[in-house]
mmCIF file of C-alpha atoms in Angstrom:
data_model
loop_
_atom_site.group_PDB
_atom_site.id
_atom_site.type_symbol
_atom_site.label_atom_id
_atom_site.label_comp_id
_atom_site.label_asym_id
_atom_site.label_seq_id
_atom_site.Cartn_x
_atom_site.Cartn_y
_atom_site.Cartn_z
ATOM 1 C CA ARG A 1 30.591 -13.407 6.718
ATOM 2 C CA ARG A 2 31.133 -13.928 3.013
ATOM 3 C CA TRP A 3 27.696 -12.362 2.274
ATOM 4 C CA ARG A 4 28.604 -9.323 4.376
ATOM 5 C CA ALA A 5 31.935 -8.876 2.620
ATOM 6 C CA ASN A 6 30.239 -8.788 -0.781
ATOM 7 C CA GLN A 7 27.725 -6.132 0.225
ATOM 8 C CA GLU A 8 28.311 -2.455 -0.239
ATOM 9 C CA GLY A 9 26.669 0.625 1.118
ATOM 10 C CA PRO A 10 25.589 1.867 4.514
ATOM 11 C CA LEU A 11 24.000 -0.649 6.841
ATOM 12 C CA PRO A 12 20.597 1.130 7.017
ATOM 13 C CA GLU A 13 20.270 0.907 3.226
ATOM 14 C CA ARG A 14 21.207 -2.767 3.296
ATOM 15 C CA VAL A 15 18.501 -3.328 5.908
ATOM 16 C CA ARG A 16 15.939 -1.522 3.732
ATOM 17 C CA ALA A 17 16.920 -3.610 0.725
ATOM 18 C CA ALA A 18 16.744 -6.875 2.692
ATOM 19 C CA LEU A 19 13.314 -5.945 4.066
ATOM 20 C CA ARG A 20 12.063 -4.944 0.607
ATOM 21 C CA ASP A 21 13.259 -8.188 -0.943
ATOM 22 C CA GLY A 22 11.721 -10.370 1.760
ATOM 23 C CA GLU A 23 8.315 -12.022 1.621
ATOM 24 C CA GLY A 24 5.721 -12.268 4.383
ATOM 25 C CA ALA A 25 6.325 -10.882 7.834
ATOM 26 C CA PRO A 26 9.581 -8.936 8.197
ATOM 27 C CA PRO A 27 12.175 -10.616 10.428
ATOM 28 C CA ASP A 28 12.849 -9.285 13.907
ATOM 29 C CA LEU A 29 15.999 -7.286 14.683
ATOM 30 C CA ALA A 30 18.061 -10.317 15.749
ATOM 31 C CA GLU A 31 17.158 -12.269 12.591
ATOM 32 C CA MET A 32 18.001 -9.305 10.386
ATOM 33 C CA ALA A 33 21.333 -8.799 12.139
ATOM 34 C CA GLU A 34 22.145 -12.459 11.561
ATOM 35 C CA ARG A 35 21.262 -12.144 7.856
ATOM 36 C CA LEU A 36 23.581 -9.159 7.562
ATOM 37 C CA ALA A 37 26.331 -10.927 9.566
ATOM 38 C CA VAL A 38 26.503 -8.278 12.272
ATOM 39 C CA SER A 39 25.445 -8.294 15.898
ATOM 40 C CA ALA A 40 22.022 -6.985 16.872
ATOM 41 C CA ARG A 41 23.757 -4.300 18.917
ATOM 42 C CA THR A 42 25.826 -3.146 15.912
ATOM 43 C CA LEU A 43 22.755 -3.039 13.709
ATOM 44 C CA LYS A 44 20.834 -1.033 16.288
ATOM 45 C CA ARG A 45 23.760 1.405 16.725
ATOM 46 C CA HIS A 46 24.098 1.996 12.965
ATOM 47 C CA LEU A 47 20.377 2.636 12.656
ATOM 48 C CA GLN A 48 20.451 5.064 15.596
ATOM 49 C CA GLN A 49 23.349 6.930 13.988
ATOM 50 C CA ALA A 50 21.199 7.321 10.873
ATOM 51 C CA GLY A 51 18.285 8.577 13.002
ATOM 52 C CA LEU A 52 16.244 5.421 12.403
ATOM 53 C CA THR A 53 14.846 2.502 14.311
ATOM 54 C CA TYR A 54 14.373 -1.009 13.012
ATOM 55 C CA ARG A 55 10.664 -0.719 13.751
ATOM 56 C CA GLU A 56 10.399 2.368 11.520
ATOM 57 C CA LEU A 57 12.050 0.497 8.647
ATOM 58 C CA GLN A 58 9.740 -2.501 9.172
ATOM 59 C CA ASP A 59 6.700 -0.217 9.168
ATOM 60 C CA GLU A 60 7.890 1.588 6.024
ATOM 61 C CA VAL A 61 8.272 -1.691 4.117
ATOM 62 C CA ARG A 62 4.982 -3.075 5.439
ATOM 63 C CA TYR A 63 3.192 0.113 4.361
ATOM 64 C CA ARG A 64 4.621 -0.101 0.824
ATOM 65 C CA ARG A 65 3.621 -3.753 0.570
ATOM 66 C CA ALA A 66 0.175 -2.952 1.986
ATOM 67 C CA ARG A 67 -0.389 -0.271 -0.668
ATOM 68 C CA LYS A 68 0.676 -2.654 -3.402
ATOM 69 C CA LEU A 69 -1.508 -5.510 -2.158
ATOM 70 C CA LEU A 70 -4.517 -3.255 -1.547
ATOM 71 C CA SER A 71 -4.256 -1.624 -4.968
ATOM 72 C CA ASP A 72 -4.070 -5.052 -6.612
ATOM 73 C CA GLY A 73 -7.640 -5.582 -5.423
ATOM 74 C CA THR A 74 -7.579 -9.377 -5.348
ATOM 75 C CA LEU A 75 -7.046 -9.747 -1.591
ATOM 76 C CA SER A 76 -9.380 -8.761 1.207
ATOM 77 C CA ILE A 77 -8.133 -6.492 3.980
ATOM 78 C CA SER A 78 -7.779 -9.471 6.337
ATOM 79 C CA GLU A 79 -5.761 -11.408 3.740
ATOM 80 C CA VAL A 80 -3.473 -8.394 3.285
ATOM 81 C CA ALA A 81 -3.041 -8.122 7.065
ATOM 82 C CA TYR A 82 -2.007 -11.759 7.375
ATOM 83 C CA ALA A 83 0.254 -11.559 4.306
ATOM 84 C CA LEU A 84 2.127 -8.713 6.003
ATOM 85 C CA GLY A 85 2.583 -10.681 9.208
ATOM 86 C CA TYR A 86 -0.103 -9.117 11.371
ATOM 87 C CA ASN A 87 -1.874 -11.568 13.682
ATOM 88 C CA ASP A 88 -4.976 -9.426 13.808
ATOM 89 C CA VAL A 89 -6.716 -7.179 11.290
ATOM 90 C CA ALA A 90 -7.255 -4.549 14.012
ATOM 91 C CA ASN A 91 -3.473 -4.269 14.540
ATOM 92 C CA PHE A 92 -2.970 -3.829 10.803
ATOM 93 C CA SER A 93 -5.746 -1.254 10.660
ATOM 94 C CA ARG A 94 -4.245 0.798 13.507
ATOM 95 C CA ALA A 95 -0.740 0.630 12.017
ATOM 96 C CA PHE A 96 -2.065 1.671 8.602
ATOM 97 C CA LYS A 97 -3.932 4.641 10.071
ATOM 98 C CA ARG A 98 -0.900 5.657 12.146
ATOM 99 C CA HIS A 99 1.293 5.591 9.034
ATOM 100 C CA THR A 100 -1.113 7.227 6.567
ATOM 101 C CA GLY A 101 -3.569 9.211 8.679
ATOM 102 C CA SER A 102 -6.347 7.449 6.760
ATOM 103 C CA THR A 103 -8.424 4.407 7.595
ATOM 104 C CA LEU A 104 -8.171 1.266 5.508
ATOM 105 C CA VAL A 105 -11.773 1.591 4.353
ATOM 106 C CA ARG A 106 -11.252 5.177 3.234
ATOM 107 C CA TYR A 107 -8.048 4.227 1.417
ATOM 108 C CA LYS A 108 -9.719 1.249 -0.282
ATOM 109 C CA ASN A 109 -12.681 3.425 -1.339
ATOM 110 C CA GLN A 110 -10.267 6.018 -2.752
ATOM 111 C CA LEU A 111 -8.564 3.309 -4.802
ATOM 112 C CA ARG A 112 -11.925 2.063 -6.063
ATOM 113 C CA VAL A 113 -13.093 5.547 -7.032
ATOM 114 C CA ASP A 114 -9.795 6.253 -8.799
ATOM 115 C CA LEU A 115 -10.153 3.019 -10.750
ATOM 116 C CA ALA A 116 -13.766 3.945 -11.548
ATOM 117 C CA CYS A 117 -12.585 7.289 -12.954
ATOM 118 C CA GLN A 118 -10.191 5.524 -15.277
ATOM 119 C CA MET A 119 -12.887 3.056 -16.352
ATOM 120 C CA LEU A 120 -15.481 5.794 -16.885
ATOM 121 C CA LEU A 121 -13.209 7.437 -19.421
ATOM 122 C CA THR A 122 -11.718 4.397 -21.112
ATOM 123 C CA ARG A 123 -14.931 2.365 -21.358
ATOM 124 C CA PRO A 124 -17.553 4.818 -22.629
ATOM 125 C CA GLU A 125 -19.924 1.979 -23.531
ATOM 126 C CA ALA A 126 -20.026 0.685 -19.915
ATOM 127 C CA LYS A 127 -22.863 1.773 -17.674
ATOM 128 C CA VAL A 128 -22.051 3.487 -14.378
ATOM 129 C CA ALA A 129 -23.692 0.616 -12.467
ATOM 130 C CA GLU A 130 -21.490 -1.917 -14.248
ATOM 131 C CA ILE A 131 -18.364 0.046 -13.360
ATOM 132 C CA CYS A 132 -19.592 0.387 -9.780
ATOM 133 C CA TYR A 133 -19.650 -3.396 -9.361
ATOM 134 C CA ASP A 134 -16.465 -3.942 -11.359
ATOM 135 C CA VAL A 135 -14.421 -1.761 -8.987
ATOM 136 C CA GLY A 136 -15.710 -3.508 -5.876
ATOM 137 C CA PHE A 137 -18.702 -1.542 -4.624
ATOM 138 C CA SER A 138 -21.719 -3.709 -3.910
ATOM 139 C CA ASN A 139 -24.257 -0.886 -3.878
ATOM 140 C CA LEU A 140 -24.779 1.789 -6.557
ATOM 141 C CA SER A 141 -26.017 4.510 -4.199
ATOM 142 C CA ASN A 142 -23.023 3.920 -1.898
ATOM 143 C CA PHE A 143 -20.721 4.174 -4.939
ATOM 144 C CA ASN A 144 -22.382 7.432 -6.045
ATOM 145 C CA ARG A 145 -22.119 8.869 -2.522
ATOM 146 C CA HIS A 146 -18.392 8.062 -2.243
ATOM 147 C CA PHE A 147 -17.698 9.263 -5.773
ATOM 148 C CA LEU A 148 -19.445 12.578 -5.132
ATOM 149 C CA LYS A 149 -17.624 13.038 -1.833
ATOM 150 C CA LEU A 150 -14.189 12.333 -3.310
ATOM 151 C CA LYS A 151 -14.536 13.923 -6.763
ATOM 152 C CA GLY A 152 -17.109 16.643 -6.183
ATOM 153 C CA MET A 153 -19.395 15.394 -8.955
ATOM 154 C CA SER A 154 -21.374 12.324 -9.897
ATOM 155 C CA PRO A 155 -19.806 9.573 -12.030
ATOM 156 C CA SER A 156 -21.946 10.583 -15.009
ATOM 157 C CA GLN A 157 -20.904 14.235 -14.676
ATOM 158 C CA PHE A 158 -17.276 13.130 -14.378
ATOM 159 C CA ARG A 159 -17.468 11.079 -17.549
ATOM 160 C CA THR A 160 -19.187 13.879 -19.476
ATOM 161 C CA THR A 161 -16.851 16.619 -18.233
ATOM 162 C CA PHE A 162 -13.540 14.862 -18.786
ATOM 163 C CA ALA A 163 -14.430 12.967 -21.951
ATOM 164 C CA ALA A 164 -15.630 16.250 -23.527
ATOM 165 C CA ASN A 165 -12.302 17.891 -22.596
ATOM 166 C CA GLY A 166 -10.366 14.981 -24.116
ATOM 167 C CA VAL A 167 -8.413 14.420 -20.919
ATOM 168 C CA PHE A 168 -8.336 10.681 -21.584
ATOM 169 C CA SER A 169 -8.568 8.808 -24.813
ATOM 170 C CA THR A 170 -11.769 6.829 -25.095
ATOM 171 C CA THR A 171 -10.202 4.378 -27.514
ATOM 172 C CA GLU A 172 -7.925 1.552 -26.490
#
């Protein structure tokens, strides 16, 4: 009760903050209610009054963590899924697509191409093939195909076009 007395703000915001600050799989509704020193019923009622469900808040926090972990690039999709508390990669994949409208592979490729764009402009001495492998593609023609699809031009054209316009500085 002492923890509850020291907290301020509406209960839904306190739930968001507690979920954001947590590691691993988010706690279930009963565990969260206990952490906030309220009953599960009270927590559920406050969330309903705010037009929210606990599941929506869990999904929101999981999605933010997923984006952060995926953009970091050091973990595989399955490692991200398990880090977020999913028992199965397929469940994570479905939840991600439901939340974003995009598949995990498409999202990961978008991140890789965006990183490649930055590298193409900040590392003018690097070859396109080197950048391709550095951002996580294992095949140059696959990289070129995705780059063309997402940016409307080849990596070489991108580098030439934007470096000539001085959009990015080529010195570090």
